[in-house]
PDB file of C-alpha atoms and ligand atoms in Angstrom:
ATOM      1  CA  MET S   8      32.168 -23.552 200.437  1.00  0.00           C
ATOM      2  CA  THR S   9      34.101 -20.462 198.936  1.00  0.00           C
ATOM      3  CA  GLY S  10      33.880 -18.130 195.773  1.00  0.00           C
ATOM      4  CA  GLN S  11      36.123 -18.570 192.861  1.00  0.00           C
ATOM      5  CA  PHE S  12      39.335 -16.062 193.090  1.00  0.00           C
ATOM      6  CA  ALA S  13      41.745 -15.139 190.180  1.00  0.00           C
ATOM      7  CA  ALA S  14      44.907 -12.861 190.450  1.00  0.00           C
ATOM      8  CA  LEU S  15      46.435 -11.431 187.867  1.00  0.00           C
ATOM      9  CA  THR S  16      49.602  -8.827 187.929  1.00  0.00           C
ATOM     10  CA  ASP S  17      51.337  -7.432 184.571  1.00  0.00           C
ATOM     11  CA  GLN S  18      53.788  -4.915 183.915  1.00  0.00           C
ATOM     12  CA  GLY S  19      52.085  -3.004 181.103  1.00  0.00           C
ATOM     13  CA  MET S  20      53.501  -1.007 178.375  1.00  0.00           C
ATOM     14  CA  ARG S  21      55.354   1.787 179.439  1.00  0.00           C
ATOM     15  CA  ARG S  22      57.177   0.477 183.103  1.00  0.00           C
ATOM     16  CA  THR S  23      60.739  -1.314 183.434  1.00  0.00           C
ATOM     17  CA  SER S  24      59.656  -3.516 186.215  1.00  0.00           C
ATOM     18  CA  ASN S  25      56.459  -4.180 188.175  1.00  0.00           C
ATOM     19  CA  GLN S  26      56.319  -2.863 191.602  1.00  0.00           C
ATOM     20  CA  ASP S  27      52.855  -4.290 192.324  1.00  0.00           C
ATOM     21  CA  ALA S  28      52.452  -7.329 194.590  1.00  0.00           C
ATOM     22  CA  ILE S  29      49.453  -9.146 194.437  1.00  0.00           C
ATOM     23  CA  LEU S  30      47.704 -11.897 197.114  1.00  0.00           C
ATOM     24  CA  ALA S  31      45.017 -14.218 196.760  1.00  0.00           C
ATOM     25  CA  GLU S  32      45.050 -17.203 199.013  1.00  0.00           C
ATOM     26  CA  PRO S  33      42.668 -19.289 201.202  1.00  0.00           C
ATOM     27  CA  LEU S  34      42.979 -19.053 205.043  1.00  0.00           C
ATOM     28  CA  GLU S  35      41.913 -21.543 207.372  1.00  0.00           C
ATOM     29  CA  GLY S  36      37.979 -21.525 209.000  1.00  0.00           C
ATOM     30  CA  GLY S  37      36.396 -20.876 204.684  1.00  0.00           C
ATOM     31  CA  TRP S  38      38.232 -17.396 204.790  1.00  0.00           C
ATOM     32  CA  THR S  39      39.867 -16.138 201.644  1.00  0.00           C
ATOM     33  CA  LEU S  40      42.472 -13.176 201.846  1.00  0.00           C
ATOM     34  CA  ALA S  41      43.034 -10.977 198.702  1.00  0.00           C
ATOM     35  CA  ALA S  42      45.161  -7.874 198.545  1.00  0.00           C
ATOM     36  CA  VAL S  43      46.911  -5.707 195.836  1.00  0.00           C
ATOM     37  CA  ALA S  44      49.907  -3.429 196.902  1.00  0.00           C
ATOM     38  CA  ASP S  45      51.713  -0.658 194.309  1.00  0.00           C
ATOM     39  CA  GLY S  46      55.158   0.386 195.389  1.00  0.00           C
ATOM     40  CA  VAL S  47      56.605   3.959 195.175  1.00  0.00           C
ATOM     41  CA  GLY S  48      59.672   5.445 195.156  1.00  0.00           C
ATOM     42  CA  GLY S  49      63.269   4.462 193.641  1.00  0.00           C
ATOM     43  CA  ALA S  50      64.506   1.818 191.168  1.00  0.00           C
ATOM     44  CA  PHE S  51      63.680  -0.931 193.587  1.00  0.00           C
ATOM     45  CA  GLY S  52      62.181   0.524 196.785  1.00  0.00           C
ATOM     46  CA  GLY S  53      58.754   0.258 194.928  1.00  0.00           C
ATOM     47  CA  GLU S  54      58.784  -3.560 194.760  1.00  0.00           C
ATOM     48  CA  ILE S  55      60.555  -4.145 197.647  1.00  0.00           C
ATOM     49  CA  ALA S  56      57.813  -2.116 199.721  1.00  0.00           C
ATOM     50  CA  SER S  57      54.761  -3.831 197.858  1.00  0.00           C
ATOM     51  CA  SER S  58      56.515  -7.391 198.141  1.00  0.00           C
ATOM     52  CA  GLU S  59      57.504  -6.914 201.944  1.00  0.00           C
ATOM     53  CA  SER S  60      53.649  -6.063 202.765  1.00  0.00           C
ATOM     54  CA  ILE S  61      52.165  -8.675 201.025  1.00  0.00           C
ATOM     55  CA  ALA S  62      54.807 -11.124 202.833  1.00  0.00           C
ATOM     56  CA  ALA S  63      53.552  -8.921 206.346  1.00  0.00           C
ATOM     57  CA  LEU S  64      49.910  -9.982 205.789  1.00  0.00           C
ATOM     58  CA  ARG S  65      50.598 -13.498 204.598  1.00  0.00           C
ATOM     59  CA  ALA S  66      52.714 -13.826 207.812  1.00  0.00           C
ATOM     60  CA  THR S  67      50.117 -13.109 210.061  1.00  0.00           C
ATOM     61  CA  PHE S  68      47.101 -14.652 208.652  1.00  0.00           C
ATOM     62  CA  ALA S  69      49.609 -17.667 208.444  1.00  0.00           C
ATOM     63  CA  SER S  70      49.064 -17.802 212.273  1.00  0.00           C
ATOM     64  CA  ALA S  71      45.401 -16.664 211.829  1.00  0.00           C
ATOM     65  CA  LYS S  72      43.357 -17.345 214.780  1.00  0.00           C
ATOM     66  CA  PHE S  73      41.033 -14.130 214.768  1.00  0.00           C
ATOM     67  CA  GLU S  74      37.934 -13.122 216.145  1.00  0.00           C
ATOM     68  CA  ASP S  75      37.576  -9.719 214.622  1.00  0.00           C
ATOM     69  CA  PRO S  76      38.438  -9.641 210.794  1.00  0.00           C
ATOM     70  CA  ALA S  77      38.309  -5.657 211.056  1.00  0.00           C
ATOM     71  CA  GLU S  78      41.136  -5.839 213.889  1.00  0.00           C
ATOM     72  CA  ALA S  79      42.683  -8.578 212.292  1.00  0.00           C
ATOM     73  CA  LEU S  80      43.259  -6.842 208.883  1.00  0.00           C
ATOM     74  CA  ARG S  81      44.221  -3.444 211.173  1.00  0.00           C
ATOM     75  CA  THR S  82      46.778  -5.779 213.016  1.00  0.00           C
ATOM     76  CA  ALA S  83      48.275  -6.964 209.582  1.00  0.00           C
ATOM     77  CA  PHE S  84      48.658  -3.665 207.860  1.00  0.00           C
ATOM     78  CA  ARG S  85      50.467  -2.372 211.206  1.00  0.00           C
ATOM     79  CA  ALA S  86      52.979  -5.249 210.860  1.00  0.00           C
ATOM     80  CA  ALA S  87      53.390  -4.231 206.685  1.00  0.00           C
ATOM     81  CA  ASN S  88      54.413  -0.974 208.048  1.00  0.00           C
ATOM     82  CA  VAL S  89      56.806  -1.918 210.496  1.00  0.00           C
ATOM     83  CA  ARG S  90      58.455  -4.413 208.175  1.00  0.00           C
ATOM     84  CA  VAL S  91      58.876  -1.464 205.283  1.00  0.00           C
ATOM     85  CA  THR S  92      59.811   1.159 207.710  1.00  0.00           C
ATOM     86  CA  ASN S  93      62.272  -1.235 209.364  1.00  0.00           C
ATOM     87  CA  ARG S  94      64.023  -1.545 205.965  1.00  0.00           C
ATOM     88  CA  VAL S  95      63.898   1.843 205.060  1.00  0.00           C
ATOM     89  CA  ALA S  96      65.711   2.304 208.369  1.00  0.00           C
ATOM     90  CA  ASP S  97      68.623  -0.232 207.736  1.00  0.00           C
ATOM     91  CA  ASP S  98      68.773   1.382 203.810  1.00  0.00           C
ATOM     92  CA  ALA S  99      69.162   4.610 202.727  1.00  0.00           C
ATOM     93  CA  ALA S 100      68.948   4.170 199.073  1.00  0.00           C
ATOM     94  CA  LEU S 101      65.187   2.958 200.411  1.00  0.00           C
ATOM     95  CA  ALA S 102      64.610   6.612 201.904  1.00  0.00           C
ATOM     96  CA  ASN S 103      61.593   6.979 199.808  1.00  0.00           C
ATOM     97  CA  MET S 104      59.999   3.902 199.338  1.00  0.00           C
ATOM     98  CA  ALA S 105      56.156   3.346 200.429  1.00  0.00           C
ATOM     99  CA  THR S 106      53.140   1.322 199.270  1.00  0.00           C
ATOM    100  CA  THR S 107      49.302   1.508 198.590  1.00  0.00           C
ATOM    101  CA  LEU S 108      47.831  -1.295 200.400  1.00  0.00           C
ATOM    102  CA  VAL S 109      44.249  -2.512 199.977  1.00  0.00           C
ATOM    103  CA  ALA S 110      43.426  -6.083 201.712  1.00  0.00           C
ATOM    104  CA  ALA S 111      40.108  -8.061 202.223  1.00  0.00           C
ATOM    105  CA  LEU S 112      38.959 -10.435 204.240  1.00  0.00           C
ATOM    106  CA  ILE S 113      36.088 -12.716 202.591  1.00  0.00           C
ATOM    107  CA  ARG S 114      33.722 -15.386 204.241  1.00  0.00           C
ATOM    108  CA  ASP S 115      30.137 -16.351 204.068  1.00  0.00           C
ATOM    109  CA  ASP S 116      28.520 -13.387 202.394  1.00  0.00           C
ATOM    110  CA  SER S 117      30.473 -10.829 204.159  1.00  0.00           C
ATOM    111  CA  ALA S 118      33.785  -9.226 203.414  1.00  0.00           C
ATOM    112  CA  TRP S 119      35.767  -6.540 205.309  1.00  0.00           C
ATOM    113  CA  VAL S 120      38.336  -4.319 203.231  1.00  0.00           C
ATOM    114  CA  ALA S 121      40.891  -2.496 204.672  1.00  0.00           C
ATOM    115  CA  ASN S 122      42.980   0.385 202.736  1.00  0.00           C
ATOM    116  CA  LEU S 123      45.938   2.887 202.911  1.00  0.00           C
ATOM    117  CA  GLY S 124      46.442   4.694 199.550  1.00  0.00           C
ATOM    118  CA  ASP S 125      44.876   4.802 196.207  1.00  0.00           C
ATOM    119  CA  SER S 126      44.333   0.833 194.931  1.00  0.00           C
ATOM    120  CA  ARG S 127      40.939   0.443 195.093  1.00  0.00           C
ATOM    121  CA  ALA S 128      38.242  -2.137 195.972  1.00  0.00           C
ATOM    122  CA  TYR S 129      34.802  -2.227 194.068  1.00  0.00           C
ATOM    123  CA  LEU S 130      31.992  -4.456 194.350  1.00  0.00           C
ATOM    124  CA  PHE S 131      30.077  -5.727 190.995  1.00  0.00           C
ATOM    125  CA  SER S 132      26.696  -6.673 192.215  1.00  0.00           C
ATOM    126  CA  GLY S 133      23.627  -6.376 189.872  1.00  0.00           C
ATOM    127  CA  GLY S 134      25.342  -5.242 187.011  1.00  0.00           C
ATOM    128  CA  GLU S 135      26.979  -1.772 189.062  1.00  0.00           C
ATOM    129  CA  LEU S 136      30.242  -1.132 189.699  1.00  0.00           C
ATOM    130  CA  GLN S 137      30.304   0.521 193.419  1.00  0.00           C
ATOM    131  CA  GLN S 138      33.642   2.042 194.636  1.00  0.00           C
ATOM    132  CA  ILE S 139      33.690   0.606 198.214  1.00  0.00           C
ATOM    133  CA  THR S 140      37.213   2.467 198.841  1.00  0.00           C
ATOM    134  CA  GLU S 141      38.079   5.899 199.339  1.00  0.00           C
ATOM    135  CA  ASP S 142      41.625   7.265 197.910  1.00  0.00           C
ATOM    136  CA  ASP S 143      43.940   8.375 200.416  1.00  0.00           C
ATOM    137  CA  SER S 144      45.233  10.828 197.318  1.00  0.00           C
ATOM    138  CA  LEU S 145      46.197  14.607 196.865  1.00  0.00           C
ATOM    139  CA  VAL S 146      43.872  15.171 193.898  1.00  0.00           C
ATOM    140  CA  ALA S 147      41.586  12.558 196.046  1.00  0.00           C
ATOM    141  CA  GLU S 148      41.506  14.899 199.076  1.00  0.00           C
ATOM    142  CA  GLN S 149      41.140  17.817 196.942  1.00  0.00           C
ATOM    143  CA  VAL S 150      37.894  16.484 195.496  1.00  0.00           C
ATOM    144  CA  ARG S 151      36.480  16.249 198.747  1.00  0.00           C
ATOM    145  CA  ALA S 152      37.516  19.359 200.213  1.00  0.00           C
ATOM    146  CA  GLY S 153      35.616  20.788 196.889  1.00  0.00           C
ATOM    147  CA  ILE S 154      39.432  22.331 195.535  1.00  0.00           C
ATOM    148  CA  LEU S 155      39.119  19.975 192.495  1.00  0.00           C
ATOM    149  CA  THR S 156      36.128  18.886 190.170  1.00  0.00           C
ATOM    150  CA  PRO S 157      36.654  14.845 189.812  1.00  0.00           C
ATOM    151  CA  GLU S 158      37.287  15.857 186.066  1.00  0.00           C
ATOM    152  CA  GLN S 159      40.109  18.451 186.825  1.00  0.00           C
ATOM    153  CA  ALA S 160      41.587  15.376 189.405  1.00  0.00           C
ATOM    154  CA  GLU S 161      41.560  13.377 186.610  1.00  0.00           C
ATOM    155  CA  ARG S 162      43.819  15.494 184.667  1.00  0.00           C
ATOM    156  CA  SER S 163      45.953  16.382 187.417  1.00  0.00           C
ATOM    157  CA  PRO S 164      49.595  15.689 186.973  1.00  0.00           C
ATOM    158  CA  TYR S 165      49.694  14.802 190.693  1.00  0.00           C
ATOM    159  CA  GLN S 166      47.377  12.120 190.460  1.00  0.00           C
ATOM    160  CA  ASN S 167      50.358   9.623 191.832  1.00  0.00           C
ATOM    161  CA  VAL S 168      50.724  10.953 194.926  1.00  0.00           C
ATOM    162  CA  ILE S 169      49.640   9.422 197.859  1.00  0.00           C
ATOM    163  CA  THR S 170      48.771  10.931 201.265  1.00  0.00           C
ATOM    164  CA  ARG S 171      48.382   7.471 203.231  1.00  0.00           C
ATOM    165  CA  GLY S 172      50.302   4.780 202.674  1.00  0.00           C
ATOM    166  CA  ILE S 173      52.235   1.823 204.022  1.00  0.00           C
ATOM    167  CA  GLY S 174      56.145   2.883 204.796  1.00  0.00           C
ATOM    168  CA  VAL S 175      54.621   6.736 204.886  1.00  0.00           C
ATOM    169  CA  ASP S 176      54.357   7.255 208.083  1.00  0.00           C
ATOM    170  CA  GLN S 177      56.103   5.670 211.411  1.00  0.00           C
ATOM    171  CA  ASP S 178      52.854   5.367 213.358  1.00  0.00           C
ATOM    172  CA  ILE S 179      49.564   4.130 211.398  1.00  0.00           C
ATOM    173  CA  THR S 180      46.691   5.587 213.280  1.00  0.00           C
ATOM    174  CA  GLU S 181      43.829   5.158 211.725  1.00  0.00           C
ATOM    175  CA  ILE S 182      43.210   2.145 209.088  1.00  0.00           C
ATOM    176  CA  PRO S 183      39.639   2.370 207.659  1.00  0.00           C
ATOM    177  CA  VAL S 184      38.056  -1.195 207.677  1.00  0.00           C
ATOM    178  CA  THR S 185      34.389  -1.128 205.309  1.00  0.00           C
ATOM    179  CA  PRO S 186      32.453  -4.105 205.848  1.00  0.00           C
ATOM    180  CA  VAL S 187      30.628  -5.207 202.545  1.00  0.00           C
ATOM    181  CA  THR S 188      27.778  -7.739 201.958  1.00  0.00           C
ATOM    182  CA  LEU S 189      28.290  -9.512 198.893  1.00  0.00           C
ATOM    183  CA  PRO S 190      25.140 -11.038 197.095  1.00  0.00           C
ATOM    184  CA  PRO S 191      25.006 -14.049 195.170  1.00  0.00           C
ATOM    185  CA  GLY S 192      26.909 -13.873 192.313  1.00  0.00           C
ATOM    186  CA  SER S 193      28.704 -10.480 192.974  1.00  0.00           C
ATOM    187  CA  MET S 194      32.110 -10.070 192.551  1.00  0.00           C
ATOM    188  CA  LEU S 195      34.804  -8.403 194.355  1.00  0.00           C
ATOM    189  CA  LEU S 196      37.609  -6.575 192.691  1.00  0.00           C
ATOM    190  CA  LEU S 197      40.783  -4.854 194.189  1.00  0.00           C
ATOM    191  CA  CYS S 198      43.217  -3.267 191.810  1.00  0.00           C
ATOM    192  CA  SER S 199      45.873  -0.953 191.112  1.00  0.00           C
ATOM    193  CA  ASP S 200      45.541   2.209 189.639  1.00  0.00           C
ATOM    194  CA  GLY S 201      47.055   1.005 186.586  1.00  0.00           C
ATOM    195  CA  LEU S 202      43.973  -0.925 186.052  1.00  0.00           C
ATOM    196  CA  PHE S 203      41.364   2.165 187.091  1.00  0.00           C
ATOM    197  CA  ARG S 204      42.803   4.607 185.020  1.00  0.00           C
ATOM    198  CA  PRO S 205      43.403   3.878 181.534  1.00  0.00           C
ATOM    199  CA  LEU S 206      39.583   2.127 181.783  1.00  0.00           C
ATOM    200  CA  SER S 207      36.538   4.064 182.795  1.00  0.00           C
ATOM    201  CA  LEU S 208      33.950   2.317 184.937  1.00  0.00           C
ATOM    202  CA  ASP S 209      31.930   1.565 182.225  1.00  0.00           C
ATOM    203  CA  GLU S 210      34.565  -0.769 180.439  1.00  0.00           C
ATOM    204  CA  ILE S 211      35.255  -2.456 183.627  1.00  0.00           C
ATOM    205  CA  ALA S 212      31.754  -3.068 184.334  1.00  0.00           C
ATOM    206  CA  LEU S 213      31.344  -4.518 180.903  1.00  0.00           C
ATOM    207  CA  ILE S 214      34.308  -7.103 180.986  1.00  0.00           C
ATOM    208  CA  LEU S 215      32.654  -7.800 184.603  1.00  0.00           C
ATOM    209  CA  ARG S 216      29.485  -8.938 182.895  1.00  0.00           C
ATOM    210  CA  ASN S 217      31.028 -12.224 181.515  1.00  0.00           C
ATOM    211  CA  GLY S 218      33.401 -15.197 182.198  1.00  0.00           C
ATOM    212  CA  SER S 219      35.338 -17.117 184.696  1.00  0.00           C
ATOM    213  CA  VAL S 220      37.110 -14.962 187.052  1.00  0.00           C
ATOM    214  CA  GLU S 221      40.527 -16.135 185.111  1.00  0.00           C
ATOM    215  CA  GLU S 222      39.563 -14.798 182.098  1.00  0.00           C
ATOM    216  CA  ILE S 223      37.894 -11.436 183.373  1.00  0.00           C
ATOM    217  CA  ALA S 224      41.213 -10.673 185.048  1.00  0.00           C
ATOM    218  CA  ARG S 225      43.182 -11.850 181.556  1.00  0.00           C
ATOM    219  CA  GLN S 226      40.480  -9.516 179.748  1.00  0.00           C
ATOM    220  CA  LEU S 227      40.927  -6.792 182.172  1.00  0.00           C
ATOM    221  CA  ILE S 228      44.663  -6.620 182.078  1.00  0.00           C
ATOM    222  CA  ASP S 229      44.529  -6.964 178.386  1.00  0.00           C
ATOM    223  CA  ARG S 230      42.077  -3.971 177.992  1.00  0.00           C
ATOM    224  CA  ALA S 231      44.506  -1.765 180.327  1.00  0.00           C
ATOM    225  CA  ASN S 232      47.439  -2.507 178.123  1.00  0.00           C
ATOM    226  CA  ALA S 233      45.316  -2.081 174.745  1.00  0.00           C
ATOM    227  CA  ASN S 234      44.513   1.291 176.153  1.00  0.00           C
ATOM    228  CA  GLY S 235      48.053   2.383 176.663  1.00  0.00           C
ATOM    229  CA  GLY S 236      49.112   0.408 179.640  1.00  0.00           C
ATOM    230  CA  PRO S 237      50.812   3.544 181.348  1.00  0.00           C
ATOM    231  CA  ASP S 238      51.473   1.783 184.776  1.00  0.00           C
ATOM    232  CA  ASN S 239      51.760  -1.808 186.203  1.00  0.00           C
ATOM    233  CA  ILE S 240      48.254  -3.318 186.357  1.00  0.00           C
ATOM    234  CA  SER S 241      47.117  -5.760 189.274  1.00  0.00           C
ATOM    235  CA  VAL S 242      43.618  -7.631 189.583  1.00  0.00           C
ATOM    236  CA  VAL S 243      42.200  -9.408 191.990  1.00  0.00           C
ATOM    237  CA  LEU S 244      39.059 -10.911 191.966  1.00  0.00           C
ATOM    238  CA  TYR S 245      36.127 -12.898 194.128  1.00  0.00           C
ATOM    239  CA  ARG S 246      33.424 -14.442 192.745  1.00  0.00           C
ATOM    240  CA  GLN S 247      30.951 -15.524 195.792  1.00  0.00           C
ATOM    241  CA  PRO S 248      28.687 -18.455 194.493  1.00  0.00           C
ATOM    242  CA  VAL S 249      25.154 -18.074 192.828  1.00  0.00           C
ATOM    243  CA  GLN S 250      23.549 -20.396 195.779  1.00  0.00           C
ATOM    244  CA  VAL S 251      24.956 -20.158 199.046  1.00  0.00           C
ATOM    245  CA  PRO S 252      24.530 -23.580 200.704  1.00  0.00           C
ATOM    246  CA  THR S 253      22.435 -23.749 203.646  1.00  0.00           C
ATOM    247  CA  GLU S 254      23.968 -25.820 206.451  1.00  0.00           C
TER     248      GLU S 254
HETATM  249 CA1   CA H  19      50.408   2.186 189.962  1.00  0.00          CA
END
């Protein structure tokens, strides 16, 4: 038995296109695959980088017989990177394109979350919202190094600069994968920065408290737009069943 999931993406109020791409689908063997990619670079580049990365994930897992979910995610991320860097090599107009990619493989009460860039995964459990991923961004690195406070980071004009991602480098040497235990009724939220920048963590947590996954995803997007919708907004939400049946 798998949980419920919902996925929504929205252009927001200020952008002329949506360069985010999302994925949420069941795989064989009781797995669910979820992902958010937030493309950057040029008029079309960002859109191509994010959609190519999602296509690479889907293709990798379409033929999926994998033993180790963490390694399977790393393989899929490398495939996405090859796909995006090859497109860049073929077309000078796409030279600056890249994308964030956060992806989760979920089965039973376990999830594995891989991340490059500044899209995020959160676990919502027992009313508490906890960020699972670490941002690969200039400001996050400065906060970790003690150069900026988190408050200064939130006001930085360089908030959008990512330091790692798909298409940033020819080789990705290290892809962090975090294992997560999903308590009954908990939720895993993947999102782009268009959600978590205009909303506070408290606002997100409040919305996560009630409703179906579809209603919650819709409300998160509506709230981000009500708060100005400065960027494309993407939400992929997975809810663990309240009772996990014993077999
Ligand atoms: Ca964004």
